[in-house]
Coordinates of N, CA and C in Angstrom, one line a residue:
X1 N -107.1 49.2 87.4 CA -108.3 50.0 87.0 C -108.9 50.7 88.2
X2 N -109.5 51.9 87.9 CA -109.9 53.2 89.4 C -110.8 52.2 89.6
X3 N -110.8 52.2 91.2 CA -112.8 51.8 91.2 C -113.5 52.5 91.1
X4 N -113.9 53.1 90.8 CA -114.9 54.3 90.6 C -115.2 53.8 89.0
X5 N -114.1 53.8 88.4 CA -114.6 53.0 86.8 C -115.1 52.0 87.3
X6 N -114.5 50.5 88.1 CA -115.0 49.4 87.9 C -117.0 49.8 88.3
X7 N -116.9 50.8 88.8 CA -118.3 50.2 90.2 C -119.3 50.8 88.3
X8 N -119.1 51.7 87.4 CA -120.0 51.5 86.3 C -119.9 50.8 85.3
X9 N -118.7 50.4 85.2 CA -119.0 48.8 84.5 C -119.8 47.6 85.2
X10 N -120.2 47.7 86.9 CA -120.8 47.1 87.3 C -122.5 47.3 86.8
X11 N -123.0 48.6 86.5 CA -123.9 49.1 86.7 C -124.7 47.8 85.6
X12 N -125.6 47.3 86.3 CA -126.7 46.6 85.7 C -127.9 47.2 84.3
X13 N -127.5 48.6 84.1 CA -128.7 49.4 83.5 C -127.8 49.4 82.1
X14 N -126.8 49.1 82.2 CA -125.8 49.7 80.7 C -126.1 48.4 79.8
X15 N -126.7 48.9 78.7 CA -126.7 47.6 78.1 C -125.3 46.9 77.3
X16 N -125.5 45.9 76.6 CA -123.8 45.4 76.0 C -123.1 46.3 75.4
X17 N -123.9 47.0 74.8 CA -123.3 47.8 73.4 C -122.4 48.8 74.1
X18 N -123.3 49.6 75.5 CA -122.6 50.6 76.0 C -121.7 49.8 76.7
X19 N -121.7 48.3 77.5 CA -120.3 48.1 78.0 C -119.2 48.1 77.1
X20 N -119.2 47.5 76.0 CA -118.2 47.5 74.8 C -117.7 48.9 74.6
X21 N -118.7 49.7 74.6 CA -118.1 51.3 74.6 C -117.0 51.5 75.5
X22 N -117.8 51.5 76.9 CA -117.1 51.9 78.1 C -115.8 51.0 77.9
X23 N -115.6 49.5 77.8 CA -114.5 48.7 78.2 C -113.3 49.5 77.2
X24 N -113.4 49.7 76.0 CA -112.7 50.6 75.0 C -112.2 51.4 75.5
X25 N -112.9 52.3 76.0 CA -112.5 53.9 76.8 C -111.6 53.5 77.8
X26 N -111.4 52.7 78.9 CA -111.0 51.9 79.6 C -109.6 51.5 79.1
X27 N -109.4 51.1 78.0 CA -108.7 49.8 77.5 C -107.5 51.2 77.1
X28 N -108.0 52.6 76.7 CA -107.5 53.6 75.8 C -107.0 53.9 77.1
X29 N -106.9 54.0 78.3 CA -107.0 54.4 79.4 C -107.3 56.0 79.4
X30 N -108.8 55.8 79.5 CA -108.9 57.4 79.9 C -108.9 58.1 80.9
X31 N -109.1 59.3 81.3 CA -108.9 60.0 82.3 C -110.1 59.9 83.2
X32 N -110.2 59.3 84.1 CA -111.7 59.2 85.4 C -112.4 60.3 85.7
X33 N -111.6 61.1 85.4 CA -113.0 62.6 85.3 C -113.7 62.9 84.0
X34 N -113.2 62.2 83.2 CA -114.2 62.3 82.0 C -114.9 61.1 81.7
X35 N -114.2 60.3 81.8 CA -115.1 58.5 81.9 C -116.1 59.1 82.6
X36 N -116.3 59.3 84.0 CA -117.3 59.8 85.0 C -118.1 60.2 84.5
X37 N -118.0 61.6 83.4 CA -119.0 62.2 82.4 C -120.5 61.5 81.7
X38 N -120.4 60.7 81.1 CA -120.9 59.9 80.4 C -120.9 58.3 80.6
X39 N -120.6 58.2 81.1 CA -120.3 56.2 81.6 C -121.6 56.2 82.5
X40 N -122.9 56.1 82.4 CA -124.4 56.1 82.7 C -125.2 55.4 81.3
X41 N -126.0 55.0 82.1 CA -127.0 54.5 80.7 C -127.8 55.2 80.0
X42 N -127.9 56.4 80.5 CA -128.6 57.8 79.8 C -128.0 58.0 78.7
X43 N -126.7 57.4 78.5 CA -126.5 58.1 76.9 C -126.2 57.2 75.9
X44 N -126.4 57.4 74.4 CA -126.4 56.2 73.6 C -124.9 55.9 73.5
X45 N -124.9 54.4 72.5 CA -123.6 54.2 73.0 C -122.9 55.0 71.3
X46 N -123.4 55.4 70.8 CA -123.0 56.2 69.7 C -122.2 57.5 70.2
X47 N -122.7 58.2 71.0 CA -122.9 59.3 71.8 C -121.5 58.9 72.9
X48 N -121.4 57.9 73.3 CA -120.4 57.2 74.2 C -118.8 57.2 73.3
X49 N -118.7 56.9 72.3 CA -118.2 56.4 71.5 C -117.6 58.0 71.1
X50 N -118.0 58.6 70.7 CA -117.7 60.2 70.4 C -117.2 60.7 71.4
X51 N -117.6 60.5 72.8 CA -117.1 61.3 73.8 C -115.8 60.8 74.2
X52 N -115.4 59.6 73.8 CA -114.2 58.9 74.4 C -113.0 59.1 73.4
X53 N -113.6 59.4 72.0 CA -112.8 60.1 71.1 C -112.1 61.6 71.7
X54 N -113.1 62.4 72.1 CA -113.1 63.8 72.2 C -112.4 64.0 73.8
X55 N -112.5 63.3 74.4 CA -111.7 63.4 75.9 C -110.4 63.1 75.7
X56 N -109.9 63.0 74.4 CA -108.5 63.0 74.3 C -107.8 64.0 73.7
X57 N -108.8 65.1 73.3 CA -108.4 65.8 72.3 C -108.7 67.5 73.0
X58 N -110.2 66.9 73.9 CA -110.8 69.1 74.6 C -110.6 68.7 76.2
X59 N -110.0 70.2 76.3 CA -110.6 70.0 78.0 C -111.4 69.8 79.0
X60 N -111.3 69.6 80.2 CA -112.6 69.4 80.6 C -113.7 70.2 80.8
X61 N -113.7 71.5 80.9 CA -114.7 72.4 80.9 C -115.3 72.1 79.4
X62 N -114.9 72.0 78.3 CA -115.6 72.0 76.8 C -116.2 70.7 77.1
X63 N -115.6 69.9 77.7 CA -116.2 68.5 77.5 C -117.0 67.7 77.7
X64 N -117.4 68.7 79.3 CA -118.3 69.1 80.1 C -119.4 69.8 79.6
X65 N -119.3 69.9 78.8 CA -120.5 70.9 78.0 C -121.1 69.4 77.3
X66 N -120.1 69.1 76.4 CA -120.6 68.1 75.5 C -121.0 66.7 75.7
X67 N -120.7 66.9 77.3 CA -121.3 64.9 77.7 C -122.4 65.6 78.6
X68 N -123.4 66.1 77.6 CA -124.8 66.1 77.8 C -126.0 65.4 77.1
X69 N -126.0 64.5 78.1 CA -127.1 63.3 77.8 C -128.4 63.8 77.0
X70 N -128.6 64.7 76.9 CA -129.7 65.5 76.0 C -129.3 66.2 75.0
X71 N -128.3 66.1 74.3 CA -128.0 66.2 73.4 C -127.9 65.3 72.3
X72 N -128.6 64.7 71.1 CA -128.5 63.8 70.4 C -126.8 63.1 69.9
X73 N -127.0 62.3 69.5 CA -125.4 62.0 69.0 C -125.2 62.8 67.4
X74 N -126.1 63.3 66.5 CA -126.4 63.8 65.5 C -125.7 65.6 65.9
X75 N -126.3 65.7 66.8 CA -125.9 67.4 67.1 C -124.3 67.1 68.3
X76 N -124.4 66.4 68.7 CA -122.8 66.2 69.3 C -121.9 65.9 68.1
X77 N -121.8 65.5 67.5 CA -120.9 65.2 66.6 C -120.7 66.2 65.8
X78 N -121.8 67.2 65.2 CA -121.6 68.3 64.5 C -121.3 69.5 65.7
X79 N -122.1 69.2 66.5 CA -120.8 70.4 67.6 C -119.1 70.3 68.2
X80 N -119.0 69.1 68.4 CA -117.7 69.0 68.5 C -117.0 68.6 67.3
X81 N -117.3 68.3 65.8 CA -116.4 68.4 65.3 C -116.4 70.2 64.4
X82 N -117.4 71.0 65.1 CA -117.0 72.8 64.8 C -116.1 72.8 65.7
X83 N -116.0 72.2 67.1 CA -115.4 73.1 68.4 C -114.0 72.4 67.6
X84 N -113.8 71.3 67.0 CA -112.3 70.8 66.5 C -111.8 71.5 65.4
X85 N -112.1 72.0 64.9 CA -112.2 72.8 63.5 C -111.9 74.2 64.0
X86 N -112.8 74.8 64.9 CA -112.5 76.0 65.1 C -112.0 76.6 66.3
X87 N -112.0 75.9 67.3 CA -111.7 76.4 68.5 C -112.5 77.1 69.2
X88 N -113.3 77.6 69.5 CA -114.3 78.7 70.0 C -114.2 79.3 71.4
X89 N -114.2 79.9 72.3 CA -114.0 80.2 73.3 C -115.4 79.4 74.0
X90 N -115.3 79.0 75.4 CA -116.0 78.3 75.6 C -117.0 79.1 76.4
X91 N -117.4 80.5 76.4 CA -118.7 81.2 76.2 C -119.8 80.9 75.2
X92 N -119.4 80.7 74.2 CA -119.4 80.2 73.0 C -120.5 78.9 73.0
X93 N -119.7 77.9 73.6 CA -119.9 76.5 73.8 C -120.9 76.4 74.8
X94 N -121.0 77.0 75.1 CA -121.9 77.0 76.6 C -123.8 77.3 76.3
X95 N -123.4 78.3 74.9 CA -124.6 78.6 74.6 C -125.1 77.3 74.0
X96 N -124.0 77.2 72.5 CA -124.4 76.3 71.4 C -125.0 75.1 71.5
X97 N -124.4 74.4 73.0 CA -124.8 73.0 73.6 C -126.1 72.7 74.7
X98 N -127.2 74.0 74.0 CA -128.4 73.9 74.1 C -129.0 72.9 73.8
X99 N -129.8 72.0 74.5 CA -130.5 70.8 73.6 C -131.2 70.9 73.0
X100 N -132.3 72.2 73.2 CA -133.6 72.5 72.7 C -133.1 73.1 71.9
X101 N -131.7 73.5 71.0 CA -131.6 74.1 70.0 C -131.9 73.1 68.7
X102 N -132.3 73.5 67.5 CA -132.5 72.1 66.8 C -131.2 71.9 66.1
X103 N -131.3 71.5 64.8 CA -130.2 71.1 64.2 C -130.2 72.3 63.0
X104 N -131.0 73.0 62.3 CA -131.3 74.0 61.8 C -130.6 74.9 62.8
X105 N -130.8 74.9 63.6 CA -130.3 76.5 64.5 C -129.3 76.3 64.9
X106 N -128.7 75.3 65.2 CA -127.3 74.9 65.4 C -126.5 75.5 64.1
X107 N -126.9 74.7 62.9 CA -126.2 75.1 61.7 C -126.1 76.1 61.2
X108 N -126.9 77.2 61.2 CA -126.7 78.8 61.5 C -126.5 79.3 62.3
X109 N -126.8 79.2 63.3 CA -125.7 79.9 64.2 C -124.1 79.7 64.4
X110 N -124.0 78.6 64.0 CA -122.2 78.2 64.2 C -121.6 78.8 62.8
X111 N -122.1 78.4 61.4 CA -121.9 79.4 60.6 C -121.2 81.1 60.7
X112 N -122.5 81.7 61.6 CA -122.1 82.7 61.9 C -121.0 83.2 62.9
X113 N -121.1 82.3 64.2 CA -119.7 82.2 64.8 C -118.3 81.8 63.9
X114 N -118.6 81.3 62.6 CA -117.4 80.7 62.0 C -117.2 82.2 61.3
X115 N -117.9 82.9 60.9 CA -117.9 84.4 60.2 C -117.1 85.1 61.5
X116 N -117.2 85.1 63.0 CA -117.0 86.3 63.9 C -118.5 87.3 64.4
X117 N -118.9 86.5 65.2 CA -120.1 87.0 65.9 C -119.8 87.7 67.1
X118 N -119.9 89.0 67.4 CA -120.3 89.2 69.2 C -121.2 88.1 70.1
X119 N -120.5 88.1 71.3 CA -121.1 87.2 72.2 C -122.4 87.6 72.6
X120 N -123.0 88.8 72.9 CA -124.0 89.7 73.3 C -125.1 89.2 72.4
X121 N -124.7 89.1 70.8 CA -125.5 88.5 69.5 C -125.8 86.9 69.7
X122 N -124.5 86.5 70.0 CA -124.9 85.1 70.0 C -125.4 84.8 70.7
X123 N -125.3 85.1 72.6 CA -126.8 84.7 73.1 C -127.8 84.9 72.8
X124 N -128.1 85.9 72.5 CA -129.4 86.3 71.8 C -130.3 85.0 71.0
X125 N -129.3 85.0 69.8 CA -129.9 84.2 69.0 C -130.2 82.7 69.3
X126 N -129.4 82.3 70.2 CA -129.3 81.2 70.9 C -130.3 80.6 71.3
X127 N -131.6 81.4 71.9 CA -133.0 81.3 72.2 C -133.5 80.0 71.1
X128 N -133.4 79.1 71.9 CA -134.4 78.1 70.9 C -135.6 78.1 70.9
X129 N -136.2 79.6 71.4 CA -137.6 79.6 71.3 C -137.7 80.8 69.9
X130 N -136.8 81.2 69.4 CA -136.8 81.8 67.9 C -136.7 80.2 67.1
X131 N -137.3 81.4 65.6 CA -137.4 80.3 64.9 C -136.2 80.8 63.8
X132 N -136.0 79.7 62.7 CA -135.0 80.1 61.9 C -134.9 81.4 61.2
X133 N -136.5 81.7 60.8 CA -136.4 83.2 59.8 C -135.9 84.6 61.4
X134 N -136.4 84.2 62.7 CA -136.1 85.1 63.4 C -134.4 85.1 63.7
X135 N -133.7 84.1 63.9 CA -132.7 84.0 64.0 C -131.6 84.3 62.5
X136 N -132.2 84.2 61.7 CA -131.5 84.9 60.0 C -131.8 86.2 60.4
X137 N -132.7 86.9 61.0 CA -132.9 88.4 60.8 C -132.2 89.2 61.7
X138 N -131.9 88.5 62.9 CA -131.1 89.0 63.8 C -129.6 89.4 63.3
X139 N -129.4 88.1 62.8 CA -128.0 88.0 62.2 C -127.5 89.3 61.1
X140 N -128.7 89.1 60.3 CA -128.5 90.0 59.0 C -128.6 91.7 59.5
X141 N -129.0 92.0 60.6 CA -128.8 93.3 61.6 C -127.6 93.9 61.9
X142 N -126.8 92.7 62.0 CA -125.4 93.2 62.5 C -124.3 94.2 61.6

């Protein structure tokens, strides 16, 4: 086992649930630049458990996006199973894995990337300081 894994299975702050996580990930043998991602107590072990799935499947730059501790495990799961489903360039990805985007704005806007959106548009709309009727109006411009 790397030490760099053992020294966060040492970590005192992980509770059981998330060592059972991590020991899994471990057991799957995964790759130490992504274990590294998320193997902290900042993330739930739900959230843990998805990421160890998805580190076998996206690269590290997407993955990178998605082992963001401020992202719920509710909006990780619906973002990475769009990025599985669709592939998206990871300009794309970069916007969508906004945390302050909600779960409404998530779900239309990836919608509309599943339609073929300009990237110019999708930042735009991306602003999680619009609200949903501003973000349907934008869209419906194009």
């Amino acid at each position: 086992m790397n030490n760099k894994i053992q020294q966060f299975l040492l970590d005192d702050k992980l509770s059981q649930e998330q060592l059972r996580v991590l020991k899994a990930a471990i057991d799957k043998d995964i790759n130490p630049s992504y274990f590294s991602l998320f193997a902290n107590p900042d993330f739930q072990p739900q959230s843990m458990f998805i990421l160890t799935k998805l580190s076998f499947l996206l690269d590290i730059e997407i993955f990178g996006l998605l082992a963001n501790k401020y992202l719920t495990t509710r909006k990780l799961q619906y973002i990475s199973d769009f990025i599985l489903e669709n592939k998206p360039q990871i300009e794309y990805v970069k916007y969508i894995t906004n945390s302050r985007l909600s779960m409404s704005q998530i779900s239309l806007i990836l919608r509309e990337l599943k339609n073929g959106i300009d990237i110019k548009l999708f930042e735009k709309v991306c602003d999680p300081a619009l609200t949903i009727s501003q973000i349907a109006k934008s869209l419906s411009k194009r």
